Coordinates of C-alpha atoms and ligand atoms in Angstrom, one line a residue:
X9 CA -117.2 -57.4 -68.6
X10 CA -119.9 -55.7 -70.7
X11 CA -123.0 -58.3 -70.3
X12 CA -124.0 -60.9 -67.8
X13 CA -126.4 -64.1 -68.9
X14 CA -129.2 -65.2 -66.7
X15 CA -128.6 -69.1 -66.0
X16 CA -131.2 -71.5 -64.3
X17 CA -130.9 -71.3 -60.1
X18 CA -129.2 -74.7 -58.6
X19 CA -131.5 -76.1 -56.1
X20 CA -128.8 -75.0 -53.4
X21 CA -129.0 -71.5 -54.2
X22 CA -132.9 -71.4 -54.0
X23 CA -133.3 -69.2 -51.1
X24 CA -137.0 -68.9 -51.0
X25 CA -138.3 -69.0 -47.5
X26 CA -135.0 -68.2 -46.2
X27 CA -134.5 -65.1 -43.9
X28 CA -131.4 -62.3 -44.5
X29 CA -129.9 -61.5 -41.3
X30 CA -127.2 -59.8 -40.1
X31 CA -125.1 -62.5 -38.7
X32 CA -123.3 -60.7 -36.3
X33 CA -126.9 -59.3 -34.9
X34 CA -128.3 -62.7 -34.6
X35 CA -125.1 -63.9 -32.6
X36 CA -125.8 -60.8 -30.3
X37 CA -129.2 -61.9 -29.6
X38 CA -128.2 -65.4 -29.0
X39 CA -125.7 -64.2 -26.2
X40 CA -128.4 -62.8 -24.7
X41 CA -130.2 -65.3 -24.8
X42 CA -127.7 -67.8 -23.8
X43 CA -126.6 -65.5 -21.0
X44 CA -130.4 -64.9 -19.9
X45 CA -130.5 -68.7 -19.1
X46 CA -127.4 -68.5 -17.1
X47 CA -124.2 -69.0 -20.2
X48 CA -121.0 -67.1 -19.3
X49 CA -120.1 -65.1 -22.0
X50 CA -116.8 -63.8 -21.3
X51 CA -116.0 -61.2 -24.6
X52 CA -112.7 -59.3 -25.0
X53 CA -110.7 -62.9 -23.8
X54 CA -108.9 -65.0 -26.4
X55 CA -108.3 -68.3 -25.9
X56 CA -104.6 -68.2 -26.6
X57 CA -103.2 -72.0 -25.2
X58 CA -104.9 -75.6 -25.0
X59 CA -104.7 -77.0 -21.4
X60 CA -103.6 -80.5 -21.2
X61 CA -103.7 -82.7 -17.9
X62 CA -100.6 -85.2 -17.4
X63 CA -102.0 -87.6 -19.8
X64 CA -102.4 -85.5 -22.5
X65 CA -105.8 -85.0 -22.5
X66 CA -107.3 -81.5 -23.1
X67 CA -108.6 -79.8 -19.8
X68 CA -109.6 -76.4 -21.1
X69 CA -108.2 -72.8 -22.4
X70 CA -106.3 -70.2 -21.6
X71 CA -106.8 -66.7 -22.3
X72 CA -103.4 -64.7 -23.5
X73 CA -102.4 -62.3 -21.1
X74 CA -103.1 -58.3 -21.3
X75 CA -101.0 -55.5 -21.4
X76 CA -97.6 -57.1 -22.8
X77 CA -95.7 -54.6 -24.7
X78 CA -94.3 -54.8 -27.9
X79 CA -91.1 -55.9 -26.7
X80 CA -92.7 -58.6 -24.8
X81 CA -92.6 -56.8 -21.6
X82 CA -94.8 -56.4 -19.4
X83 CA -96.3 -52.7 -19.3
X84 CA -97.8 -50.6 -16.4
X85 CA -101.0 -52.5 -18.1
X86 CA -100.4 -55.8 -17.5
X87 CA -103.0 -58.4 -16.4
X88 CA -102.3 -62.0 -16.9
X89 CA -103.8 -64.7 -18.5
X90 CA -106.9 -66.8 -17.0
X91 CA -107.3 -70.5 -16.7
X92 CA -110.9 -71.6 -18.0
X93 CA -111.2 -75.5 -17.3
X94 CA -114.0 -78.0 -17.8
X95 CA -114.8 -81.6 -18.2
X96 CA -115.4 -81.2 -22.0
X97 CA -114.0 -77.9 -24.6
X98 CA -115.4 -77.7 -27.3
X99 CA -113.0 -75.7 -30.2
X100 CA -115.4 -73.2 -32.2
X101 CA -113.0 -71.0 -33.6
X102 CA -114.5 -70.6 -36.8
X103 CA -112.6 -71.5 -40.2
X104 CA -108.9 -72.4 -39.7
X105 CA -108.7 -71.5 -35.9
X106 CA -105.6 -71.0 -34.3
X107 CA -106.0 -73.3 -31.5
X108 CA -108.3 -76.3 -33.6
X109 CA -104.9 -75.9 -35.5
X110 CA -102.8 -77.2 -33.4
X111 CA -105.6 -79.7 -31.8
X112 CA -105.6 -80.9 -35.4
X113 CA -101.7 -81.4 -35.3
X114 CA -101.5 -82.9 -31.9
X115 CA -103.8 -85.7 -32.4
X116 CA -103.5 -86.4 -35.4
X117 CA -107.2 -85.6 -36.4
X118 CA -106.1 -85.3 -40.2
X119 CA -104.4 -88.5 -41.2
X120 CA -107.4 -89.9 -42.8
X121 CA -108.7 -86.8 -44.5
X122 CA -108.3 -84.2 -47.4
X123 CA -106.2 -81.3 -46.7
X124 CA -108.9 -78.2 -46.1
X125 CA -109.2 -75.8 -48.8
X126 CA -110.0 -72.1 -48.7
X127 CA -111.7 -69.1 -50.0
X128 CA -111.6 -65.5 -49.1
X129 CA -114.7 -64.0 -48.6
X130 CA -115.1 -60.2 -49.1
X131 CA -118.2 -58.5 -48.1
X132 CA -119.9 -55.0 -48.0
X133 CA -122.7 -53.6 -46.5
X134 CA -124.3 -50.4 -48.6
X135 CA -127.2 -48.4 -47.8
X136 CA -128.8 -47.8 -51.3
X137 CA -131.6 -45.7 -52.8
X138 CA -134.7 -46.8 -51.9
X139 CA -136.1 -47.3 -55.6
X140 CA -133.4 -49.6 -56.1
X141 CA -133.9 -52.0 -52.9
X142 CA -135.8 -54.9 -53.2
X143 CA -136.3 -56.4 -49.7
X144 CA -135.5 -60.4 -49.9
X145 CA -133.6 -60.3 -53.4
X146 CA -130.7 -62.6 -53.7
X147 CA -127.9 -62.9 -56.4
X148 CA -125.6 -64.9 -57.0
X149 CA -123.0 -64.4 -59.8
X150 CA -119.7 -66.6 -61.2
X151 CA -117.4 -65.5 -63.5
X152 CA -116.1 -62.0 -64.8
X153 CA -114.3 -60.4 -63.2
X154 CA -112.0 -63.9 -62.5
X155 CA -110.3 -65.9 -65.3
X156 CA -111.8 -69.3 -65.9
X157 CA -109.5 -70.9 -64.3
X158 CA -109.9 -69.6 -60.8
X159 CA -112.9 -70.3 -58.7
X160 CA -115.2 -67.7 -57.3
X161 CA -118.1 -65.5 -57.2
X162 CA -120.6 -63.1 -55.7
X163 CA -123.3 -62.2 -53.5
X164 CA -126.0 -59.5 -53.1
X165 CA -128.4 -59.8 -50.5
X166 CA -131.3 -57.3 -50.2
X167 CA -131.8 -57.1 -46.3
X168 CA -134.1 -54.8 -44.4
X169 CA -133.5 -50.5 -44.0
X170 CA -131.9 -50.3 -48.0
X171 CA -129.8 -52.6 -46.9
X172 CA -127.8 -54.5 -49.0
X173 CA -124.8 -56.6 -48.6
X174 CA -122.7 -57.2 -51.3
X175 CA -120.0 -60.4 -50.9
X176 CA -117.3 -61.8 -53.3
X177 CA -115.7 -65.1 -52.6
X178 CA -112.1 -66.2 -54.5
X179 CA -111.0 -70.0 -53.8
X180 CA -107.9 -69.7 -52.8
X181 CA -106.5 -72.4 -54.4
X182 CA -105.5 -70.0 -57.4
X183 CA -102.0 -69.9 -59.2
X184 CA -101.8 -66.8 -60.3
X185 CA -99.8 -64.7 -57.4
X186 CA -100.6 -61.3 -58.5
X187 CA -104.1 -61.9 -58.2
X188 CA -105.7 -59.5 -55.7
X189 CA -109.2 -60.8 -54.0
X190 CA -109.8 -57.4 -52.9
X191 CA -109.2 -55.9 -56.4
X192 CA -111.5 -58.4 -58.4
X193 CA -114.3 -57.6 -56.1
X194 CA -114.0 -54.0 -56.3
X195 CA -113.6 -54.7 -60.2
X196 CA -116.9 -56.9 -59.5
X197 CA -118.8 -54.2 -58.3
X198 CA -118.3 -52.2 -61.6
X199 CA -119.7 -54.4 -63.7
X200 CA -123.0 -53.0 -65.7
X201 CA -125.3 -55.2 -64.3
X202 CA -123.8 -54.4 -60.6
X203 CA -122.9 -51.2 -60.9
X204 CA -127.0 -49.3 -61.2
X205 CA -127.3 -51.1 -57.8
X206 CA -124.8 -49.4 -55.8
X207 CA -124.5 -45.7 -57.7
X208 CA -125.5 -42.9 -55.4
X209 CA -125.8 -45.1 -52.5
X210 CA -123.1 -45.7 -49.6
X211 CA -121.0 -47.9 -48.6
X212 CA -120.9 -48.5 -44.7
X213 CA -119.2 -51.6 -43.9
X214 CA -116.2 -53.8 -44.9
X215 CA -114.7 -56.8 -43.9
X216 CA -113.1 -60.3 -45.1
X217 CA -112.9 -64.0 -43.7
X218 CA -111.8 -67.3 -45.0
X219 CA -114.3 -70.2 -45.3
X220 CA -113.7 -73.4 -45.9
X221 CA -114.5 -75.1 -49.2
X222 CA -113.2 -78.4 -48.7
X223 CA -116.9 -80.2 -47.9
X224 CA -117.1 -83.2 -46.4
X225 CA -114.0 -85.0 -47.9
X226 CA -111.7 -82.5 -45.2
X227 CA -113.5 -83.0 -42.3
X228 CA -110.9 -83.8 -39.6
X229 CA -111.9 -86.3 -36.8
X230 CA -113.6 -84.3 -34.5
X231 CA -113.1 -85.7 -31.3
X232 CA -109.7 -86.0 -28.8
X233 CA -109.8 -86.6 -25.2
X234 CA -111.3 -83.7 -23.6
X235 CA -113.0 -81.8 -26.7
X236 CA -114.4 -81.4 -30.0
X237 CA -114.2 -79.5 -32.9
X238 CA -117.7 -78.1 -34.1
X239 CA -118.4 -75.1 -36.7
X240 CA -116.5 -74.5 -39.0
X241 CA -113.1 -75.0 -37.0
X242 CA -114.2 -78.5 -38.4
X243 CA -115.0 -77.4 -41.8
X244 CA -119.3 -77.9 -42.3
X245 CA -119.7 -74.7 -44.5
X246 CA -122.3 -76.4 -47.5
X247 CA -119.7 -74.8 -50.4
X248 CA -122.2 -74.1 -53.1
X249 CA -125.2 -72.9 -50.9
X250 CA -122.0 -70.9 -49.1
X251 CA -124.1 -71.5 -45.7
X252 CA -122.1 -72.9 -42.4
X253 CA -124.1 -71.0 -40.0
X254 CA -127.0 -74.0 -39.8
X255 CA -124.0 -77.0 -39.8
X256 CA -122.2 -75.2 -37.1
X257 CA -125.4 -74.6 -35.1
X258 CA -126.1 -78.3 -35.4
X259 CA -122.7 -79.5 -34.9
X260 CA -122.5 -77.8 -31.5
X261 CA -126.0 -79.5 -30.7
X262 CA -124.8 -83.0 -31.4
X263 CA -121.7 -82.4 -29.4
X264 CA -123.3 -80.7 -26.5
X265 CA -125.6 -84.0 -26.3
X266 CA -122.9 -86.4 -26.8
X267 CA -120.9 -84.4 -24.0
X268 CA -124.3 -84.4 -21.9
X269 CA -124.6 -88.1 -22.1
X270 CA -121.4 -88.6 -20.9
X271 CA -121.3 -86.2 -17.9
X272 CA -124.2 -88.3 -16.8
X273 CA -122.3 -91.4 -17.0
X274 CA -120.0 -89.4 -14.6
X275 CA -117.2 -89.4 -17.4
X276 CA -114.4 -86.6 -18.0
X277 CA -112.1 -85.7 -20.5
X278 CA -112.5 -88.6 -22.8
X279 CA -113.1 -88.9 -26.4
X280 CA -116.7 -88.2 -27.2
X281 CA -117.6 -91.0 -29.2
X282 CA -121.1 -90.2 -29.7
X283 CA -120.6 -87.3 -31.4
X284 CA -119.2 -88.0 -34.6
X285 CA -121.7 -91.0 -34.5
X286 CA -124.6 -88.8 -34.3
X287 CA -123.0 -86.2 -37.2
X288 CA -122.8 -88.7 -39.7
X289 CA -126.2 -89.7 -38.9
X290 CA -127.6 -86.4 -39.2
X291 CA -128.6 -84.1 -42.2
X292 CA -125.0 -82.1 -41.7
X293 CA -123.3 -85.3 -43.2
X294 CA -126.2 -85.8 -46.2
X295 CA -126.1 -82.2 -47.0
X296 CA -122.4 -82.1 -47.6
X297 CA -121.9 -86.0 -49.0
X298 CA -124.2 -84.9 -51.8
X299 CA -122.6 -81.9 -52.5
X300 CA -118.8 -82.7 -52.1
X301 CA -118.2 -82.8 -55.9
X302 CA -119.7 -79.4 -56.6
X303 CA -116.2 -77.5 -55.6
X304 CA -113.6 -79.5 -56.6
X305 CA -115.1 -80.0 -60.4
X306 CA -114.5 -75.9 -61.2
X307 CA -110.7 -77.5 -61.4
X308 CA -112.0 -78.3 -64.5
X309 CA -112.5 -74.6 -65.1
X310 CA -115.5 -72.5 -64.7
X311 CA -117.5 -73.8 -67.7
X312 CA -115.9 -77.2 -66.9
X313 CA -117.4 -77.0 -63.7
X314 CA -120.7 -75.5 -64.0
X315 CA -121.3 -78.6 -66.6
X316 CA -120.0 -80.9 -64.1
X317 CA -121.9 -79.2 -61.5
X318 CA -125.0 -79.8 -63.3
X319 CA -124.3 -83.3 -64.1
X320 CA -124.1 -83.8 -60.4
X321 CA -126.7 -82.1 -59.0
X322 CA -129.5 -82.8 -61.8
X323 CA -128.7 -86.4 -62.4
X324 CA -126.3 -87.9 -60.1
X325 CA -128.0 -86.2 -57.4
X326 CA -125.0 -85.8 -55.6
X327 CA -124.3 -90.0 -55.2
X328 CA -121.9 -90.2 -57.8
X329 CA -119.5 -93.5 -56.9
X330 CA -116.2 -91.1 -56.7
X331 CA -115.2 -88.4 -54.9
X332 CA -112.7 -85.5 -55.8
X333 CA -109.4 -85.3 -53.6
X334 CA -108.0 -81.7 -52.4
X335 CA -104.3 -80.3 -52.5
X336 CA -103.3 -78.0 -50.1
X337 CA -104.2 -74.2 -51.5
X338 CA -100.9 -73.0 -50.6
X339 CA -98.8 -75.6 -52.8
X340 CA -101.1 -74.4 -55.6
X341 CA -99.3 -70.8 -56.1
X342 CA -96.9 -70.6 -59.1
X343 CA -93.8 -68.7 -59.5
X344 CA -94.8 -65.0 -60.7
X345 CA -92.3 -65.5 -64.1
X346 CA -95.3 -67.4 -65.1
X347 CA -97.6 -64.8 -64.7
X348 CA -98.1 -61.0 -66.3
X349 CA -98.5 -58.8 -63.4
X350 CA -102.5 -58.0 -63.4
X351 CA -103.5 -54.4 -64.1
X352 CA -106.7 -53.8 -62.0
X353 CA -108.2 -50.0 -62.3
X354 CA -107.9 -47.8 -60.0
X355 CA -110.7 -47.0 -57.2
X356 CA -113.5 -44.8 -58.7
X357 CA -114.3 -43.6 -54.8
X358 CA -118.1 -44.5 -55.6
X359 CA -118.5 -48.2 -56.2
X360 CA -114.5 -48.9 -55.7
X361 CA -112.1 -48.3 -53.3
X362 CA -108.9 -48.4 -51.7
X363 CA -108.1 -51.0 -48.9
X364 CA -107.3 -48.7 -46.3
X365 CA -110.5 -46.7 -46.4
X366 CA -111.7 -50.0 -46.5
X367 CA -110.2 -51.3 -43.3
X368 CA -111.3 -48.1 -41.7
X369 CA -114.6 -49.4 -42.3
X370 CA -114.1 -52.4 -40.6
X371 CA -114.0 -50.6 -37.2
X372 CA -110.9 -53.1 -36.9
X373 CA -109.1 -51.6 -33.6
X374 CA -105.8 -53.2 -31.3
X375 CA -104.1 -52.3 -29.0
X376 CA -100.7 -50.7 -30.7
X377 CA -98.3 -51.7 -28.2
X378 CA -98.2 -55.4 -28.4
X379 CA -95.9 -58.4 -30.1
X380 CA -97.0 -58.5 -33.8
X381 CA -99.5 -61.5 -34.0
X382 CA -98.2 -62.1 -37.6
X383 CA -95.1 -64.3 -36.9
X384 CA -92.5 -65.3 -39.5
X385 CA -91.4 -68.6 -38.5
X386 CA -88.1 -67.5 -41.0
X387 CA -87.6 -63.9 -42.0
X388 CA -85.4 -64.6 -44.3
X389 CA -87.8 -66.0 -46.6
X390 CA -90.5 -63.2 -47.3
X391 CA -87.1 -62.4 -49.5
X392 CA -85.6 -65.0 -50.8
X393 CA -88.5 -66.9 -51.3
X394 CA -92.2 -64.9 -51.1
X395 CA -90.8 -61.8 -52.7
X396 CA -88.1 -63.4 -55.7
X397 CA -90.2 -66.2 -56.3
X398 CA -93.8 -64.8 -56.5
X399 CA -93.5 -61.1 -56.2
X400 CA -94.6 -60.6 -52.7
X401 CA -98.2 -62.3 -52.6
X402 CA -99.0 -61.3 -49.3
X403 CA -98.9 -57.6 -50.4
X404 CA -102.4 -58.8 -52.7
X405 CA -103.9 -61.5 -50.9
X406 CA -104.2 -60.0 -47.9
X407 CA -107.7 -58.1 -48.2
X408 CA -106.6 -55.3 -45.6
X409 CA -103.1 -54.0 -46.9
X410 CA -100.8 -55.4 -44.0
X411 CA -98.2 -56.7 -45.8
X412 CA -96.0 -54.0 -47.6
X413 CA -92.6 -54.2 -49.5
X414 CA -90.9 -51.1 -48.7
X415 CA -87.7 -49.6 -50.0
X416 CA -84.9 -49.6 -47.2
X417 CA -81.6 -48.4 -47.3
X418 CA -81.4 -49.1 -51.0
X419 CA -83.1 -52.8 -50.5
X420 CA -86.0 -54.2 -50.0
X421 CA -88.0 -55.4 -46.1
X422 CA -91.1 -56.5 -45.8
X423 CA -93.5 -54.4 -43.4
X424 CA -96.0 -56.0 -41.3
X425 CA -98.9 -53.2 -40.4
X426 CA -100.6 -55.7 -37.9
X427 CA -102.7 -54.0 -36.3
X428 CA -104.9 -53.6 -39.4
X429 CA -105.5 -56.8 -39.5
X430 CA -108.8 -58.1 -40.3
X431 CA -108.3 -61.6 -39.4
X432 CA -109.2 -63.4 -42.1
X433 CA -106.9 -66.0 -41.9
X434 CA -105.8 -65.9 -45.6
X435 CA -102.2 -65.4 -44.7
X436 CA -101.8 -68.4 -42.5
X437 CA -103.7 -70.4 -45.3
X438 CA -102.0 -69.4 -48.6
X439 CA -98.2 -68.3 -47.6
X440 CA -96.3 -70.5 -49.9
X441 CA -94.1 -71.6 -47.9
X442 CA -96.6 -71.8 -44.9
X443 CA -94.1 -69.5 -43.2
X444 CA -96.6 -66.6 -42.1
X445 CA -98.4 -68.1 -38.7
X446 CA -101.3 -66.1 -37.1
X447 CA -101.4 -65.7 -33.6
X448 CA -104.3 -64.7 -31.2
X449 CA -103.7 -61.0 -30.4
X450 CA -104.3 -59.4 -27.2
X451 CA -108.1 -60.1 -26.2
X452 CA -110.7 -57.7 -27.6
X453 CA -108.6 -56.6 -30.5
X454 CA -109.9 -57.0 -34.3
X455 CA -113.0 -55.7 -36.7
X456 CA -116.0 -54.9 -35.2
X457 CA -118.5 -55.9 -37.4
X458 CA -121.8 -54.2 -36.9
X459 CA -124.9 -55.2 -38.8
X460 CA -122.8 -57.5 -40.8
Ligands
LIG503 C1 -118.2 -63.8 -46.9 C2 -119.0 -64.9 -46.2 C3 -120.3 -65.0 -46.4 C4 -121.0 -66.0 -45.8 N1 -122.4 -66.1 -46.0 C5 -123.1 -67.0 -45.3 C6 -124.5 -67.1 -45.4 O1 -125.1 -66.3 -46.1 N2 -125.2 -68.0 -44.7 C7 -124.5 -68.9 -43.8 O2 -125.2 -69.7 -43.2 N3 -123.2 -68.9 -43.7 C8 -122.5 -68.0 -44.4 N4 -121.1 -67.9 -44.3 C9 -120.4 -68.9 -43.4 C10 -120.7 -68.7 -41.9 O3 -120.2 -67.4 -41.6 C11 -119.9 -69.7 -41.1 O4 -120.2 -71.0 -41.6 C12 -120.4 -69.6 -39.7 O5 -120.2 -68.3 -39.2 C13 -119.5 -70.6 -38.8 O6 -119.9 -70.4 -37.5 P1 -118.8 -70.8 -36.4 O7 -119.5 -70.4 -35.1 O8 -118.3 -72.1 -36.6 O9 -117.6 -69.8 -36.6 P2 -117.6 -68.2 -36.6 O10 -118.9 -67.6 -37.0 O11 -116.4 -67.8 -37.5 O12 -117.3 -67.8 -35.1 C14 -116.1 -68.1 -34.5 C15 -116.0 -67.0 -33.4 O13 -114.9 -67.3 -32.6 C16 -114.0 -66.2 -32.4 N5 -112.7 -66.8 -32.1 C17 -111.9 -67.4 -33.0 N6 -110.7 -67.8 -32.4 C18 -110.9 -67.4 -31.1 C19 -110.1 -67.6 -29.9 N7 -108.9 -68.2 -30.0 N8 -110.5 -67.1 -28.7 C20 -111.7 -66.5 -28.7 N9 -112.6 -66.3 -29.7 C21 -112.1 -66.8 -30.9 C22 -114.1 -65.5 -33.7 O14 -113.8 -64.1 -33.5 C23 -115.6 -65.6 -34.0 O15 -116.4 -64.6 -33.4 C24 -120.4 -66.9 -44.9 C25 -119.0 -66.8 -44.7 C26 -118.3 -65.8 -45.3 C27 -116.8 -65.6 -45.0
LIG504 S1 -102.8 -60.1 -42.0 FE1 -103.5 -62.1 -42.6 S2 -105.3 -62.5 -41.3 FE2 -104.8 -60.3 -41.2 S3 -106.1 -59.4 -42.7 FE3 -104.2 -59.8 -43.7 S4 -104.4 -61.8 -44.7 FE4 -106.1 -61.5 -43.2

């Protein structure tokens, strides 16, 4: 709270030579890039359904229709859904994708792997006073604001124009239910060694996403007939280097070759062997073999880990002859009577804030006459189950305040403000009951994330 110790960088966190970039920018330039050598690039579509010839195999995506009405009606706006086929799809979704979901279900893909864990990631961008930017700096932070015995940490990353982007990750395997990742990073950013950083400058972007943490232990099988999972809908994100953008990049390589080679064999919709041949002979499956024990050892605790972590890295080098097992994130909450509520200080306006003036800042935008993509599978059990059990978790995990108990009549109803909705995912991941599912909404809808 009040000091913060300098400890020696792990080799993954060495980011010398690296570039900062604004993800979202570089994506923009690689459409145009793609498009320039004739890619179709078809924004504002989701794909909403897998296609699936009569033997099962996957023949491509469809996008959801437009312009159905809240009641599920069509309005004056309507425009159906379009059929996108081909001889291979490949499922990049990103972490815990709606439609690599159900791939994952249907064929099984998961029967000889660890469940995927999560973490939220929160991030900032800031524009900040000149004397204090320092073009190329990067820090990264564990500990306070979180209790030992939940997993997370921060980023700051110097980029170009005062730039800086400020990030705070909480594994969401944590127990306590009234912990609120949106509150411990805005706590984070208070912190005496943070806080000089980000005083008189402002704050000019927000937004929030799961990744995956579960390394190479959760990677699904990655290949049905018809299609592949690449990115992060398989799970590649290195977890203590927090970097999935060069694994996904090289995970749609190997799968576009493997899909190439077989096109030219005059094959279609089959099971692209190759693929998960050539991953596990690449420097994707090193990177994350050596560094699958890193995560799971901070069950241990923070200290627990970082001593584990060290172990690992500086003298097993990764090739220890075990390998820690996940649990599902969502079995790991614990009933709130276990728990003091957690008081977490309210917003300052200058280096805190509240989460809708944070959502406005994610340029997040749908269309408001639509079917709530949030779907209860059971109503009945944000009551009886998410709200006596664990206090209503939703209401803090959810880093963009969609999920509100309100008073009713003299009881109590759960409201679902969707169209705030960040779509981060955490919902669909840690829902104790796994009764909260995320559907795709209407195309086009969602944050708009410039510069970020
Ligand atoms: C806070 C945070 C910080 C990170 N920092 C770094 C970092 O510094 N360096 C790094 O390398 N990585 C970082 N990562 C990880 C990195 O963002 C991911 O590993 C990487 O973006 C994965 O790429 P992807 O293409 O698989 O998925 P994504 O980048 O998630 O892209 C998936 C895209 O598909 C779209 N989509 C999803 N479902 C559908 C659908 N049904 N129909 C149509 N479109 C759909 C999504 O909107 C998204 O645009 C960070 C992640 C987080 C959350
Ligand atoms: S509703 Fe779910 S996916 Fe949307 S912002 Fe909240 S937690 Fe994330």
């Amino acid at each position: 709270r009040s000091f913060a110790i300098r400890l020696p960088t792990p080799p993954q966190m060495d980011n010398r030579g690296n570039y900062i970039v604004s993800l979202g920018n570089l994506c923009r330039w690689l459409g145009r890039e793609a498009e320039s050598l004739g890619v179709e690039i078809f924004p504002g579509f989701a794909a909403a359904e897998v296609l699936y010839d009569d033997a099962g195999a996957v023949v491509g995506v469809a996008t959801g229709a437009k312009g159905i009405g809240r009641d599920g009606k069509p309005t004056a706006n309507f425009q159906p859904g379009v059929e996108l086929r081909g001889r291979y799809t490949f499922f990049a979704e990103g972490c815990r994708g709606s439609l690599g979901e159900t791939l994952i279900e249907r064929f099984g893909l998961r029967t000889e792997s660890d469940p995927q864990t999560y973490g939220i990631g929160l991030k900032e961008l800031w524009e900040v006073e000149p004397a204090k930017h320092r073009p190329g700096l990067v820090v990264h932070t564990v500990g306070w604001p979180l209790d030992a015995q939940t997993y997370g940490g921060s980023f700051l990353y110097h980029l170009e124009n005062n730039q800086v982007a400020v990030g705070f990750v909480v594994g969401l395997d944590y127990r306590n239910p009234y912990l609120s990742p949106f509150d411990e990073f805005q706590r984070f950013k208070t912190h005496p060694a943070i806080r000089p950083t980000f005083a008189g400058a402002r704050r000019v972007a927000y937004g929030a996403r799961a990744l995956n943490e579960g390394g190479v232990q959760s990677i699904p099988k990655l290949v049905f007939p018809g299609g592949a999972l690449i990115g992060c809908s398989a799970g590649f994100l290195n977890v203590p280097k927090i970097k999935g953008s060069h694994t996904a990049m090289k995970s749609g390589m190997l799968a576009a070759e493997a899909a190439w080679g077989a096109i030219r064999e005059g094959k279609r919709a089959t099971a692209l062997a190759a693929y998960p041949v050539a991953l596990r002979r690449s420097w994707v499956w090193d990177e994350l073999r050596l560094a699958r024990n890193v995560r799971p050892a901070f069950r241990f605790g923070l200290w627990g880990g970082i001593a584990y972590s060290a172990l690992d890295t500086y003298l097993l080098r990764g090739r220890a002859p075990w390998t820690f097992r996940h649990h599902p994130d969502h079995a790991q909450l614990e009933p709130a009577q276990n728990f003091r509520p957690i008081a977490y200080p309210k917003p300052d306006g200058k280096v805190s804030f509240d989460k809708l003036s944070s959502v406005f800042l994610s340029g997040t935008n749908h269309e408001e006459n639509q079917p709530c993509h949030l779907v209860l599978k059971d109503p009945a059990i944000a009551l009886s189950v998410n709200l006596a059990r664990y206090d209503g978790p939703e209401s803090r995990y959810c880093p963009a305040g969609v999920y509100e108990y309100v008073e009713a009549g003299g009881s109590r109803r759960l409201q679902i403000n969707a169209p705030n909705c960040v779509h981060c995912k955490t919902c669909d991941i840690k829902d104790p009951t796994q009764n909260i599912v995320w559907k795709t909404p209407e195309g086009g809808g969602g944050p708009n994330y410039p510069n970020m």
